[in-house]
Structure formats: structure tokens, C-alpha cells
Amino acid sequence: MKEVKRLLKILAVALFSLILLVGCQSEKTSEKTENTKETEEESKEPLKFSISMRTLAFTHVENSPNINEDEYVKELEKLTNTDMDIRLMPHNEYSTKMDLMFASGDIPDVVQTSAGYGEGSGQTLQQAVEAGVFLPLDDLIEKYGPNLKKYIPKAAWEKQRYKDGKIYSIPEFLSNPSRRATYIRKDLLDKAGLEVPKTVEETLNVLREFKKMGVAQPFGGRADFKYADTFFGSFDVFPYSSMWELDKDGKPVPKFFDSKNMEAALKTYKTMYDEGLLHKEFLTIDSKQYKNEAITGNIGMWSMNANELLQWEQQLKENVPDAEIAVIPSPVGPDGKGGYYLYGDVTRAYAINAETKNPERIIKFFDWMLSEEAAKYFTYGIEGKDYTMENGKINYKTPVSVDEVNIERYRTAFLWMVQDTTYIKGLLELTPEGQELIKVYDTILAKEGRDGINFDPPLTALDTLPDLQPSSDTPPKLLMGHMAKMITGAEPISDWSKVVEEWKERGGNKVLEEAADRYKKKEFTESRRK
């Protein structure tokens, strides 16, 4: 009898425990259901978030009275159920503005950065990551970013991985690192009866002929040699942050240490300067004036990103109807090679503020950028305005005016934040000219371009040496000062070896020591092309 009572007590306790467990589970289920309902209700409301974005010197962006009221921004918000507060950062003041933004503490929900944690974004970005300003995104991307995981290459993700092993930003990527190209007025070349030049000397002869024909600027020069560094590529002496090589002793040194080839490149620019083959005030020409001179017909040869050829040509034809632009192989130097510096795997990236509400919805916003719906919108624009549908096919209204071309460029390159930015395939496939440009990437650009040993993150010794700190595509102040004087005749070009020694004495020796240590530890990336 006692045994029966004991069993009954055990059963009673078990039953009570089961009731409690079911009750708790019921409460949790109820709570989860309520939370799910709240999340669903919340997702119906537009996601409000702020984002800082570099203007990229795009005319439509910089001329906009209020980018947040732009009709293409409004359409993007409609498609993604968002309400964005875009905060523009002037292209030429980007690094400074980034530093000021972090110093003020007024940091938007999303911060557009450059490729990694060094070039273009400044040391402040690394400090912000260290301070916990940004969210690690690995788990969020895994859960909410299927397109991001599927389409963004591993190399691009690795560029966004910080030294703690975590990913802090979503990259816009580049599948072809050879992006910049040499443009020439093909109509002028044909008129002169000349073949496409191959060597530096042949190129100078073409420029001389252009001058005889009355071209104001046979070669397009620009401040700090930005997009005007063609001949530094010919001689493989780009004085930039990613351009290092091994010297005869097997130690890493900047490529501008090669005095023989650096002097040859400087002599080429001095020849153009002395003979009037480039603007006498080229050292002061900014990006806006540079483009304006090209599209008004004042330049015979210049450099620009290849994916913009058709847009620039269309704008040029507004002023010179018979003009024709072609991409040609860049002039080669003594080693039979040439071209511009190769871009990295990432062009822009987007980090999320750690204090942001609903970061998962921001991940979904960027994930949408790689969807078919996004590709259709960014490529062709707004239905009824930019294109119509006929028998299930898109009938795109090719831009005609300068403003229309600027809008297309803004929509496809500025607003489309995450994509393969090599070129807009959907647009190029529409015309024979576009299809021909696709071939240019395969037949010309794929075979040229200069690269070097690359330290990323950048060498920290340069952080305290502003006069020695280069950008991704412009020389440091110290070198630029001497280069300008040598080209204009104020200093002898034969003194370049003295410039190298000055660089060492003003802190460069510490940079060399760090580079040697990083190279020994294999903390660098190999050159893809020499």
C-alpha cells in the first residue's frame, strides 16, 4: 500500500512538472508570437536610416539641391521600403570629412568607406573599428544576406576582414582589376593618317601631330597626375602606396627608387610641357575642368575609367558631332609593358553603426542590390521615364543630352552601391558600341596594367609622416613637389636620386624597416602583374 502511495506521489509531481513546463512553453510561444507580430508590423514601416556617401565628383550628385528628394532616390526607397537620409561628402575632401565625422561623434547608421581599412578612409576608420563603433557583420550576413554570400567574391570579403578576423563592411567589388584606360580621339588620329601608337616615342609623335592640327591640349594633364599618370605606367614607376618591389638585395622598396626609369618618365612629361603638348597649368586642373576640356574637344589623348567611354563620347558629340573616342593600348616602356595601376578587389564598402536599430534590415537592403529587380532598376531606370516594355522586352531610351548621360552615370554607379562595378553589362549589350567595349576589356585591358607588392593595412610608419604618405593614385607631397619642379625646369631631373635620399632622411628609413619586417612575416599581397 505504501508503495502504491509513493508511486502516486511521483506521478503527481511529474504531472505538475509537465503542466508547469507546458505553461512555460506556452508563455514563451505566446511571447515569441507577440515579438514576431511586432517585427512583422515594424517591417511594414519604411526602414529609416542615415548613410554617408562620397560624391565621387559626379555632376548630377554635386549639382543636386537635395539628393534625398531626387526622384531616383525616391524610387529606390519605394522598391526597398526604406527612408534614407543620404549625407554627401565632397569627393576631394573625403578623407578630411571622414576624420571630422568620427571626431564629432555624429556618425550615421551606415558609413561608406574605401576599399579596406587604410587607403582613402584614413587611420580614423581603424580606430573606429577598435573602439567598437561598427558592428561585426559575419552572423548577420550569414542569416540575411544570401545574395551577398553568393555573388561577392571571397577576395573582396577578405579585404573587409579586420585583423580580429571579423568582417565589418559590405563591399562593392571589381572582377577585372584593369579599369583605367588610355583614350584617344580616333577621328583626329585618322585625320592625321597615323597608326595607333605603341611606344612612348610614337605616342609623343602623335601628340605633336595633334598640336599641328590645332588641338589645344594634345595630352590631358591633371593635378597630382591623377588620371594623367600614363607615362609613369610606361616606365613602371608609379609613386603610390601599393607600388613596392624587391631591390637587388631582395628587400622591398618603393618603385620610385628606380631613379633611371623615374627620370625617363619625368623627361617625357618635361618634353610635353616644353613643347606645349599638355596644358601649362596642368598642375592646377581639377576633375571638373579635366572632363570639361575633354568633352568640349580640347584634348586629344587622356586617361579615364574604360566603363565611362560611351558616356564621355556621347557628351563630346554634343560639342563635336564628328568626334570619336577609342580605347587604345597604353604606351609601353623599355620592358614592352604599360598601363595603369591595377585596382584592388573592392572599390567602396559600407559599415554599419553598432548603435543602429534593425541592422538586419540594412543587410537585406544591401542584399537586394544583387537581385534581378535591383539590376533592372539601376541599369534601366524608371519604367515610363527611362524605358518602356514592349512584348515583354525592355525598350531603353538611350540618353542623348549631357544631363541625361549624367543621370545614367549617377544611377548606375553612385546609387547602385553593391555590384560588380567593372561595367554595366545590361547597357553595353544593347548596342554594337557597347559590345565592342566589352571586347576592349578582354583584348586590351586584360593584357596591361601595373601592380606591386601591396601592404594592407598600409604601413603604420607613414601615419606620422604626412609629407611621405601617398594615396592610392597620387604621389605624396614630398615627391609631388620635386616632380612639379623638375617638369617645369626649376630642378634638374638628374637629381632624382637626391629626392630618394631626402625621402629616407625624413622618415622613410623607418618605413623601409617596417616594410622589410612585414615582408619577412609575409604580411603583404603579391603583385598580380609586374
Short mmCIF file of C-alpha atoms in Angstrom, two decimals:
data_model
loop_
_atom_site.label_atom_id
_atom_site.label_comp_id
_atom_site.label_asym_id
_atom_site.label_seq_id
_atom_site.Cartn_x
_atom_site.Cartn_y
_atom_site.Cartn_z
CA MET A 1 0.00 0.00 0.00
CA LYS A 2 2.85 2.37 0.88
CA GLU A 3 4.48 1.55 -2.43
CA VAL A 4 1.27 2.48 -4.27
CA LYS A 5 1.05 5.83 -2.43
CA ARG A 6 4.72 6.54 -3.26
CA LEU A 7 4.09 5.88 -6.95
CA LEU A 8 1.02 8.12 -6.90
CA LYS A 9 3.08 10.95 -5.37
CA ILE A 10 5.74 10.53 -8.06
CA LEU A 11 3.10 10.61 -10.77
CA ALA A 12 1.51 13.71 -9.24
CA VAL A 13 4.84 15.55 -9.12
CA ALA A 14 5.63 14.51 -12.69
CA LEU A 15 2.20 15.66 -13.86
CA PHE A 16 2.60 19.00 -12.06
CA SER A 17 6.05 19.48 -13.60
CA LEU A 18 4.63 18.69 -17.02
CA ILE A 19 1.86 21.26 -16.53
CA LEU A 20 4.42 23.87 -15.46
CA LEU A 21 6.63 23.04 -18.47
CA VAL A 22 3.72 23.27 -20.90
CA GLY A 23 2.64 26.50 -19.27
CA CYS A 24 6.11 28.00 -19.58
CA GLN A 25 6.42 26.86 -23.17
CA SER A 26 3.00 28.33 -23.85
CA GLU A 27 4.08 31.65 -22.35
CA LYS A 28 7.32 31.60 -24.40
CA THR A 29 5.42 30.71 -27.55
CA SER A 30 2.95 33.48 -26.82
CA GLU A 31 5.81 35.89 -26.15
CA LYS A 32 7.59 34.80 -29.34
CA THR A 33 4.37 35.19 -31.31
CA GLU A 34 3.92 38.70 -29.95
CA ASN A 35 7.54 39.58 -30.78
CA THR A 36 7.12 38.14 -34.28
CA LYS A 37 3.98 40.22 -34.76
CA GLU A 38 5.85 43.33 -33.61
CA THR A 39 8.72 42.55 -36.01
CA GLU A 40 6.30 41.98 -38.87
CA GLU A 41 4.48 45.21 -38.10
CA GLU A 42 7.82 47.02 -37.85
CA SER A 43 8.98 45.64 -41.22
CA LYS A 44 5.89 47.08 -42.89
CA GLU A 45 7.08 50.55 -41.96
CA PRO A 46 9.86 52.02 -44.14
CA LEU A 47 13.29 51.45 -42.65
CA LYS A 48 14.71 54.83 -41.72
CA PHE A 49 18.47 55.05 -41.77
CA SER A 50 21.19 57.60 -42.48
CA ILE A 51 24.17 56.96 -44.74
CA SER A 52 27.29 58.98 -45.59
CA MET A 53 28.35 58.79 -49.23
CA ARG A 54 31.23 60.25 -51.22
CA THR A 55 30.01 62.39 -54.16
CA LEU A 56 32.61 60.75 -56.47
CA ALA A 57 32.70 64.12 -58.30
CA PHE A 58 29.55 63.08 -60.18
CA THR A 59 27.93 66.15 -61.73
CA HIS A 60 24.34 65.11 -61.00
CA VAL A 61 25.19 64.42 -57.36
CA GLU A 62 27.17 67.57 -56.72
CA ASN A 63 24.63 69.78 -58.52
CA SER A 64 21.63 68.33 -56.70
CA PRO A 65 19.92 70.86 -54.39
CA ASN A 66 18.77 67.98 -52.16
CA ILE A 67 19.83 64.46 -53.09
CA ASN A 68 17.24 62.98 -50.72
CA GLU A 69 14.44 64.45 -52.84
CA ASP A 70 15.88 63.11 -56.09
CA GLU A 71 13.33 61.01 -57.99
CA TYR A 72 15.74 58.09 -58.35
CA VAL A 73 16.38 58.05 -54.61
CA LYS A 74 12.62 58.10 -54.05
CA GLU A 75 12.16 55.19 -56.44
CA LEU A 76 14.93 53.26 -54.69
CA GLU A 77 13.22 53.86 -51.35
CA LYS A 78 9.93 52.66 -52.80
CA LEU A 79 11.48 49.44 -54.13
CA THR A 80 13.27 48.69 -50.85
CA ASN A 81 10.73 50.06 -48.35
CA THR A 82 13.28 52.45 -46.91
CA ASP A 83 13.58 56.11 -45.97
CA MET A 84 17.19 57.14 -46.44
CA ASP A 85 18.95 60.23 -45.17
CA ILE A 86 21.93 60.50 -47.54
CA ARG A 87 24.72 62.69 -46.21
CA LEU A 88 27.06 63.69 -49.00
CA MET A 89 30.82 64.04 -48.56
CA PRO A 90 32.71 66.14 -51.14
CA HIS A 91 34.90 63.90 -53.28
CA ASN A 92 38.09 65.95 -52.93
CA GLU A 93 37.71 66.33 -49.15
CA TYR A 94 36.63 62.80 -48.38
CA SER A 95 39.42 61.75 -46.01
CA THR A 96 39.26 65.03 -44.09
CA LYS A 97 35.47 64.85 -43.79
CA MET A 98 35.68 61.26 -42.60
CA ASP A 99 38.08 62.27 -39.83
CA LEU A 100 35.84 65.17 -38.80
CA MET A 101 32.78 62.92 -38.77
CA PHE A 102 34.39 60.44 -36.40
CA ALA A 103 35.76 63.24 -34.22
CA SER A 104 32.31 64.81 -33.87
CA GLY A 105 30.65 61.54 -32.87
CA ASP A 106 27.77 62.26 -35.26
CA ILE A 107 28.12 59.00 -37.14
CA PRO A 108 25.31 57.86 -39.48
CA ASP A 109 23.76 54.40 -39.42
CA VAL A 110 25.80 53.40 -42.47
CA VAL A 111 29.25 54.75 -43.34
CA GLN A 112 30.59 54.40 -46.85
CA THR A 113 34.31 53.68 -46.74
CA SER A 114 37.03 52.99 -49.26
CA ALA A 115 38.38 49.56 -50.11
CA GLY A 116 39.81 48.43 -46.79
CA TYR A 117 40.99 49.87 -43.52
CA GLY A 118 43.68 52.15 -44.85
CA GLU A 119 43.68 53.80 -48.26
CA GLY A 120 41.25 56.68 -48.59
CA SER A 121 39.48 56.16 -45.27
CA GLY A 122 42.32 57.20 -43.04
CA GLN A 123 43.67 55.82 -39.78
CA THR A 124 40.47 57.03 -38.10
CA LEU A 125 38.49 54.15 -39.60
CA GLN A 126 40.75 51.60 -37.94
CA GLN A 127 40.42 53.47 -34.65
CA ALA A 128 36.63 53.43 -35.01
CA VAL A 129 36.64 49.66 -35.53
CA GLU A 130 38.89 49.23 -32.49
CA ALA A 131 36.52 51.40 -30.43
CA GLY A 132 33.53 49.26 -31.32
CA VAL A 133 31.81 51.90 -33.47
CA PHE A 134 30.85 49.34 -36.11
CA LEU A 135 29.04 46.03 -35.97
CA PRO A 136 30.78 42.78 -36.90
CA LEU A 137 28.63 41.53 -39.76
CA ASP A 138 29.53 37.85 -40.19
CA ASP A 139 26.43 36.43 -38.47
CA LEU A 140 24.06 38.98 -39.99
CA ILE A 141 25.35 38.30 -43.50
CA GLU A 142 25.09 34.56 -42.92
CA LYS A 143 21.44 34.90 -41.89
CA TYR A 144 20.13 37.80 -44.01
CA GLY A 145 22.47 38.11 -47.00
CA PRO A 146 22.08 35.14 -49.37
CA ASN A 147 22.87 37.24 -52.46
CA LEU A 148 25.83 38.87 -50.73
CA LYS A 149 27.26 35.44 -49.94
CA LYS A 150 26.54 34.10 -53.43
CA TYR A 151 27.83 36.90 -55.65
CA ILE A 152 30.58 38.74 -53.76
CA PRO A 153 33.96 37.03 -54.37
CA LYS A 154 35.93 35.64 -51.45
CA ALA A 155 38.83 38.01 -52.15
CA ALA A 156 36.52 41.01 -51.74
CA TRP A 157 35.23 39.68 -48.42
CA GLU A 158 38.76 39.11 -47.19
CA LYS A 159 39.53 42.76 -47.94
CA GLN A 160 36.80 43.67 -45.44
CA ARG A 161 38.04 41.31 -42.75
CA TYR A 162 39.76 43.18 -39.93
CA LYS A 163 42.77 41.82 -38.06
CA ASP A 164 40.46 40.42 -35.37
CA GLY A 165 39.11 38.04 -38.01
CA LYS A 166 35.69 39.70 -38.32
CA ILE A 167 34.02 41.39 -41.30
CA TYR A 168 32.90 44.96 -40.66
CA SER A 169 31.71 46.17 -44.05
CA ILE A 170 29.92 45.08 -47.21
CA PRO A 171 32.00 45.58 -50.38
CA GLU A 172 31.25 46.84 -53.83
CA PHE A 173 33.56 44.62 -55.86
CA LEU A 174 35.56 44.60 -59.07
CA SER A 175 36.04 41.44 -61.11
CA ASN A 176 38.58 42.97 -63.52
CA PRO A 177 41.39 44.94 -61.79
CA SER A 178 42.43 46.67 -65.03
CA ARG A 179 39.92 49.52 -65.02
CA ARG A 180 41.65 52.66 -66.26
CA ALA A 181 42.39 53.06 -69.93
CA THR A 182 44.07 55.32 -72.47
CA TYR A 183 41.54 57.28 -74.53
CA ILE A 184 42.34 58.85 -77.89
CA ARG A 185 40.39 60.97 -80.35
CA LYS A 186 40.21 58.34 -83.06
CA ASP A 187 38.77 60.85 -85.54
CA LEU A 188 41.86 63.05 -85.12
CA LEU A 189 44.21 60.08 -85.41
CA ASP A 190 42.51 59.05 -88.67
CA LYS A 191 42.60 62.62 -89.96
CA ALA A 192 46.35 62.73 -89.29
CA GLY A 193 46.76 59.46 -91.17
CA LEU A 194 48.62 57.85 -88.27
CA GLU A 195 48.54 54.36 -86.80
CA VAL A 196 47.71 53.71 -83.15
CA PRO A 197 50.95 54.47 -81.28
CA LYS A 198 52.60 51.71 -79.29
CA THR A 199 55.73 53.12 -77.67
CA VAL A 200 56.33 56.30 -75.69
CA GLU A 201 58.15 57.94 -78.60
CA GLU A 202 55.39 57.00 -81.08
CA THR A 203 52.86 58.49 -78.67
CA LEU A 204 54.82 61.75 -78.44
CA ASN A 205 54.86 61.94 -82.24
CA VAL A 206 51.07 61.55 -82.35
CA LEU A 207 50.71 64.31 -79.74
CA ARG A 208 52.96 66.57 -81.80
CA GLU A 209 50.77 65.98 -84.83
CA PHE A 210 47.67 66.80 -82.78
CA LYS A 211 49.29 70.12 -81.83
CA LYS A 212 49.95 70.92 -85.50
CA MET A 213 46.27 70.24 -86.15
CA GLY A 214 45.30 72.89 -83.59
CA VAL A 215 44.33 70.68 -80.65
CA ALA A 216 44.62 72.88 -77.55
CA GLN A 217 45.82 70.07 -75.26
CA PRO A 218 47.22 67.10 -77.16
CA PHE A 219 47.57 65.26 -73.81
CA GLY A 220 45.22 65.83 -70.89
CA GLY A 221 47.14 66.79 -67.76
CA ARG A 222 45.64 66.97 -64.28
CA ALA A 223 46.67 67.99 -60.76
CA ASP A 224 48.77 65.44 -58.84
CA PHE A 225 48.90 63.35 -62.05
CA LYS A 226 45.56 61.82 -61.11
CA TYR A 227 44.31 60.15 -64.31
CA ALA A 228 47.31 61.72 -66.04
CA ASP A 229 49.94 59.18 -64.98
CA THR A 230 50.13 57.31 -68.29
CA PHE A 231 53.92 57.54 -68.67
CA PHE A 232 54.73 56.57 -65.10
CA GLY A 233 52.98 53.35 -66.09
CA SER A 234 55.15 53.04 -69.20
CA PHE A 235 58.28 53.08 -67.05
CA ASP A 236 56.74 51.18 -64.10
CA VAL A 237 57.45 53.87 -61.50
CA PHE A 238 54.05 54.78 -60.07
CA PRO A 239 54.86 56.58 -56.79
CA TYR A 240 51.78 55.25 -55.00
CA SER A 241 51.06 53.34 -51.82
CA SER A 242 50.66 49.90 -53.41
CA MET A 243 53.70 50.16 -55.65
CA TRP A 244 56.58 48.35 -53.96
CA GLU A 245 59.07 45.90 -55.44
CA LEU A 246 62.16 43.97 -54.39
CA ASP A 247 65.55 45.60 -54.92
CA LYS A 248 68.70 43.73 -55.98
CA ASP A 249 69.22 42.60 -52.39
CA GLY A 250 65.72 41.16 -52.13
CA LYS A 251 64.40 43.92 -49.87
CA PRO A 252 61.07 45.72 -50.52
CA VAL A 253 61.40 49.32 -51.73
CA PRO A 254 59.00 51.80 -53.37
CA LYS A 255 59.11 51.65 -57.16
CA PHE A 256 60.11 55.31 -57.38
CA PHE A 257 63.53 54.24 -56.01
CA ASP A 258 64.30 53.21 -59.62
CA SER A 259 65.99 56.52 -60.49
CA LYS A 260 66.79 55.55 -64.10
CA ASN A 261 63.19 54.86 -65.07
CA MET A 262 61.77 57.60 -62.88
CA GLU A 263 63.98 60.13 -64.64
CA ALA A 264 62.89 58.76 -68.02
CA ALA A 265 59.23 59.24 -67.08
CA LEU A 266 59.85 62.78 -65.81
CA LYS A 267 61.76 63.65 -69.01
CA THR A 268 58.73 62.51 -71.02
CA TYR A 269 56.44 64.88 -69.12
CA LYS A 270 59.01 67.68 -69.37
CA THR A 271 59.18 67.18 -73.13
CA MET A 272 55.38 67.52 -73.32
CA TYR A 273 55.49 70.58 -71.07
CA ASP A 274 58.27 72.28 -73.06
CA GLU A 275 56.64 71.53 -76.43
CA GLY A 276 53.15 72.56 -75.37
CA LEU A 277 51.72 69.07 -75.64
CA LEU A 278 49.87 69.49 -72.34
CA HIS A 279 48.37 72.49 -70.55
CA LYS A 280 51.00 74.79 -68.99
CA GLU A 281 48.84 74.94 -65.84
CA PHE A 282 48.15 71.21 -65.73
CA LEU A 283 49.21 71.08 -62.08
CA THR A 284 46.10 73.05 -61.11
CA ILE A 285 43.50 71.32 -63.30
CA ASP A 286 40.86 69.56 -61.18
CA SER A 287 38.50 66.73 -62.13
CA LYS A 288 35.68 69.02 -63.35
CA GLN A 289 37.90 71.09 -65.62
CA TYR A 290 39.62 67.92 -66.84
CA LYS A 291 36.35 66.40 -68.01
CA ASN A 292 35.06 69.66 -69.43
CA GLU A 293 38.19 70.11 -71.54
CA ALA A 294 37.82 66.56 -72.87
CA ILE A 295 34.12 66.71 -73.76
CA THR A 296 34.43 70.12 -75.40
CA GLY A 297 37.05 68.76 -77.78
CA ASN A 298 40.17 70.40 -76.36
CA ILE A 299 42.08 67.19 -75.55
CA GLY A 300 43.45 64.62 -77.97
CA MET A 301 44.57 61.86 -75.56
CA TRP A 302 43.74 61.28 -71.91
CA SER A 303 43.01 58.64 -69.31
CA MET A 304 39.70 57.59 -67.76
CA ASN A 305 37.90 54.51 -66.50
CA ALA A 306 37.06 52.36 -69.51
CA ASN A 307 33.46 51.80 -68.43
CA GLU A 308 32.73 55.50 -68.97
CA LEU A 309 33.86 55.66 -72.61
CA LEU A 310 30.40 55.68 -74.22
CA GLN A 311 29.09 58.35 -71.84
CA TRP A 312 32.06 60.64 -72.41
CA GLU A 313 31.84 60.11 -76.17
CA GLN A 314 28.16 61.00 -76.18
CA GLN A 315 28.84 64.19 -74.26
CA LEU A 316 31.73 65.02 -76.59
CA LYS A 317 29.48 64.59 -79.64
CA GLU A 318 27.18 67.29 -78.24
CA ASN A 319 30.03 69.71 -78.88
CA VAL A 320 31.92 67.98 -81.71
CA PRO A 321 29.39 65.86 -83.68
CA ASP A 322 32.00 64.00 -85.73
CA ALA A 323 34.23 63.14 -82.75
CA GLU A 324 35.05 59.53 -81.96
CA ILE A 325 36.81 58.15 -78.88
CA ALA A 326 38.68 54.87 -78.81
CA VAL A 327 40.46 52.93 -76.10
CA ILE A 328 43.96 52.01 -77.24
CA PRO A 329 46.76 50.02 -75.62
CA SER A 330 48.69 52.26 -73.24
CA PRO A 331 52.18 53.28 -74.41
CA VAL A 332 54.80 50.73 -73.46
CA GLY A 333 58.21 51.40 -71.95
CA PRO A 334 61.59 49.63 -72.15
CA ASP A 335 60.18 46.34 -70.83
CA GLY A 336 57.47 46.29 -73.50
CA LYS A 337 54.70 46.80 -70.94
CA GLY A 338 52.49 49.63 -69.76
CA GLY A 339 49.11 50.54 -68.41
CA TYR A 340 47.73 51.94 -65.19
CA TYR A 341 47.79 50.70 -61.64
CA LEU A 342 45.56 47.72 -61.04
CA TYR A 343 42.64 48.29 -58.73
CA GLY A 344 42.00 46.11 -55.74
CA ASP A 345 39.10 43.72 -55.35
CA VAL A 346 36.96 46.40 -53.66
CA THR A 347 36.06 49.94 -54.75
CA ARG A 348 33.68 51.04 -51.97
CA ALA A 349 32.33 49.41 -48.83
CA TYR A 350 29.60 50.00 -46.25
CA ALA A 351 29.98 49.66 -42.48
CA ILE A 352 27.02 49.63 -40.06
CA ASN A 353 26.97 51.70 -36.85
CA ALA A 354 26.81 49.45 -33.78
CA GLU A 355 24.03 51.59 -32.32
CA THR A 356 21.79 51.21 -35.37
CA LYS A 357 18.34 49.72 -34.90
CA ASN A 358 17.34 46.84 -37.19
CA PRO A 359 20.79 46.18 -38.72
CA GLU A 360 19.32 43.02 -40.26
CA ARG A 361 17.07 45.17 -42.44
CA ILE A 362 20.09 47.16 -43.61
CA ILE A 363 21.77 43.88 -44.56
CA LYS A 364 18.63 42.98 -46.53
CA PHE A 365 18.78 46.40 -48.25
CA PHE A 366 22.31 45.70 -49.49
CA ASP A 367 21.43 42.09 -50.31
CA TRP A 368 18.66 43.39 -52.59
CA MET A 369 21.31 45.30 -54.56
CA LEU A 370 22.40 41.99 -56.06
CA SER A 371 18.91 40.86 -57.05
CA GLU A 372 17.42 40.79 -60.56
CA GLU A 373 14.93 43.51 -59.57
CA ALA A 374 17.80 45.77 -58.50
CA ALA A 375 19.78 45.10 -61.69
CA LYS A 376 16.75 46.05 -63.76
CA TYR A 377 16.16 49.28 -61.84
CA PHE A 378 19.74 50.53 -61.69
CA THR A 379 20.50 49.53 -65.28
CA TYR A 380 17.38 50.87 -66.99
CA GLY A 381 15.82 53.28 -64.50
CA ILE A 382 12.16 54.12 -64.02
CA GLU A 383 9.57 52.48 -66.27
CA GLY A 384 7.72 55.04 -68.36
CA LYS A 385 10.52 57.57 -67.95
CA ASP A 386 13.72 55.76 -68.89
CA TYR A 387 12.29 52.71 -70.61
CA THR A 388 9.09 51.03 -71.75
CA MET A 389 8.10 47.39 -72.01
CA GLU A 390 7.24 46.09 -75.48
CA ASN A 391 6.26 42.45 -75.97
CA GLY A 392 7.98 41.57 -72.73
CA LYS A 393 11.22 43.26 -73.75
CA ILE A 394 12.82 46.42 -72.37
CA ASN A 395 12.98 49.36 -74.77
CA TYR A 396 15.59 51.59 -73.17
CA LYS A 397 15.73 55.28 -74.01
CA THR A 398 19.41 55.86 -74.60
CA PRO A 399 20.47 59.19 -73.02
CA VAL A 400 21.03 61.98 -75.53
CA SER A 401 21.67 65.20 -73.62
CA VAL A 402 24.57 65.82 -71.21
CA ASP A 403 22.13 65.90 -68.28
CA GLU A 404 20.64 62.55 -69.29
CA VAL A 405 24.09 60.98 -69.53
CA ASN A 406 24.98 62.37 -66.09
CA ILE A 407 21.78 60.89 -64.64
CA GLU A 408 22.52 57.47 -66.13
CA ARG A 409 26.01 57.57 -64.67
CA TYR A 410 24.64 58.63 -61.27
CA ARG A 411 22.01 55.88 -61.25
CA THR A 412 24.28 53.06 -62.38
CA ALA A 413 27.44 53.96 -60.46
CA PHE A 414 26.51 56.12 -57.46
CA LEU A 415 23.16 54.72 -56.33
CA TRP A 416 23.99 51.10 -57.15
CA MET A 417 26.07 50.65 -54.04
CA VAL A 418 26.89 46.94 -54.17
CA GLN A 419 27.62 45.39 -57.56
CA ASP A 420 30.40 44.23 -59.85
CA THR A 421 31.47 47.70 -60.89
CA THR A 422 33.68 46.68 -63.83
CA TYR A 423 30.97 47.79 -66.28
CA ILE A 424 27.18 47.82 -66.62
CA LYS A 425 26.70 44.73 -68.75
CA GLY A 426 22.98 45.31 -69.40
CA LEU A 427 23.66 48.68 -71.02
CA LEU A 428 26.69 47.62 -73.04
CA GLU A 429 24.86 44.67 -74.53
CA LEU A 430 22.22 46.99 -76.01
CA THR A 431 24.42 48.44 -78.76
CA PRO A 432 27.25 47.37 -81.08
CA GLU A 433 29.42 50.07 -79.48
CA GLY A 434 28.75 48.63 -76.05
CA GLN A 435 29.51 45.11 -77.20
CA GLU A 436 32.76 46.40 -78.66
CA LEU A 437 33.66 47.95 -75.31
CA ILE A 438 33.17 44.59 -73.61
CA LYS A 439 35.75 43.22 -76.05
CA VAL A 440 38.14 46.02 -75.03
CA TYR A 441 38.25 44.58 -71.52
CA ASP A 442 39.14 41.15 -72.88
CA THR A 443 41.58 42.16 -75.60
CA ILE A 444 43.31 45.32 -74.32
CA LEU A 445 42.84 45.90 -70.61
CA ALA A 446 43.32 42.26 -69.65
CA LYS A 447 46.83 42.44 -71.10
CA GLU A 448 48.08 45.63 -69.44
CA GLY A 449 48.37 47.25 -66.04
CA ARG A 450 51.00 47.64 -63.34
CA ASP A 451 50.96 46.26 -59.83
CA GLY A 452 53.38 45.79 -56.97
CA ILE A 453 53.89 44.36 -53.52
CA ASN A 454 50.98 45.70 -51.52
CA PHE A 455 50.88 46.18 -47.74
CA ASP A 456 47.31 46.21 -46.48
CA PRO A 457 46.63 47.57 -43.92
CA PRO A 458 49.12 50.24 -45.01
CA LEU A 459 52.47 50.65 -43.32
CA THR A 460 51.84 52.35 -39.98
CA ALA A 461 55.13 54.26 -40.05
CA LEU A 462 53.57 56.50 -42.71
CA ASP A 463 50.79 57.59 -40.33
CA THR A 464 53.11 60.10 -38.64
CA LEU A 465 54.72 61.21 -41.91
CA PRO A 466 52.07 63.21 -43.83
CA ASP A 467 54.56 64.52 -46.40
CA LEU A 468 55.55 60.95 -47.26
CA GLN A 469 52.04 59.46 -47.19
CA PRO A 470 50.77 58.71 -50.72
CA SER A 471 47.19 57.98 -51.67
CA SER A 472 46.06 55.08 -53.80
CA ASP A 473 46.70 57.04 -57.02
CA THR A 474 48.56 60.27 -56.23
CA PRO A 475 52.15 60.84 -55.02
CA PRO A 476 52.99 62.07 -51.51
CA LYS A 477 53.58 65.81 -51.05
CA LEU A 478 57.34 65.46 -50.87
CA LEU A 479 57.60 63.68 -54.20
CA MET A 480 54.92 65.77 -55.90
CA GLY A 481 56.79 68.97 -55.05
CA HIS A 482 60.01 67.78 -56.66
CA MET A 483 58.23 66.22 -59.64
CA ALA A 484 56.47 69.51 -60.41
CA LYS A 485 59.73 71.48 -60.19
CA MET A 486 61.60 69.03 -62.40
CA ILE A 487 58.95 69.02 -65.11
CA THR A 488 58.73 72.81 -65.18
CA GLY A 489 62.54 73.18 -65.18
CA ALA A 490 63.04 74.54 -61.67
CA GLU A 491 65.11 71.50 -60.64
CA PRO A 492 67.29 69.11 -62.67
CA ILE A 493 65.69 65.73 -63.29
CA SER A 494 69.09 64.12 -62.78
CA ASP A 495 68.73 64.92 -59.06
CA TRP A 496 66.05 62.28 -58.52
CA SER A 497 68.41 60.08 -56.51
CA LYS A 498 68.74 63.01 -54.08
CA VAL A 499 64.95 63.05 -53.73
CA VAL A 500 65.06 59.38 -52.76
CA GLU A 501 67.68 60.14 -50.11
CA GLU A 502 65.57 63.03 -48.79
CA TRP A 503 62.60 60.67 -48.53
CA LYS A 504 64.71 58.29 -46.45
CA GLU A 505 66.06 61.04 -44.16
CA ARG A 506 62.61 62.50 -43.50
CA GLY A 507 61.29 59.26 -42.07
CA GLY A 508 61.46 56.88 -45.00
CA ASN A 509 64.07 54.69 -43.34
CA LYS A 510 61.52 53.76 -40.66
CA VAL A 511 59.05 52.92 -43.42
CA LEU A 512 61.64 50.67 -45.08
CA GLU A 513 62.30 48.89 -41.78
CA GLU A 514 58.59 48.20 -41.27
CA ALA A 515 58.21 47.05 -44.88
CA ALA A 516 61.12 44.62 -44.50
CA ASP A 517 59.62 43.23 -41.29
CA ARG A 518 56.13 42.89 -42.80
CA TYR A 519 57.58 41.23 -45.90
CA LYS A 520 59.57 38.78 -43.78
CA LYS A 521 56.38 37.88 -41.87
CA LYS A 522 54.53 37.51 -45.20
CA GLU A 523 52.11 40.29 -44.27
CA PHE A 524 51.61 41.51 -47.83
CA THR A 525 49.91 40.61 -51.09
CA GLU A 526 51.84 39.55 -54.17
CA SER A 527 51.94 41.57 -57.35
CA ARG A 528 49.44 40.30 -59.92
CA ARG A 529 51.28 41.86 -62.83
CA LYS A 530 54.75 43.38 -62.95
#
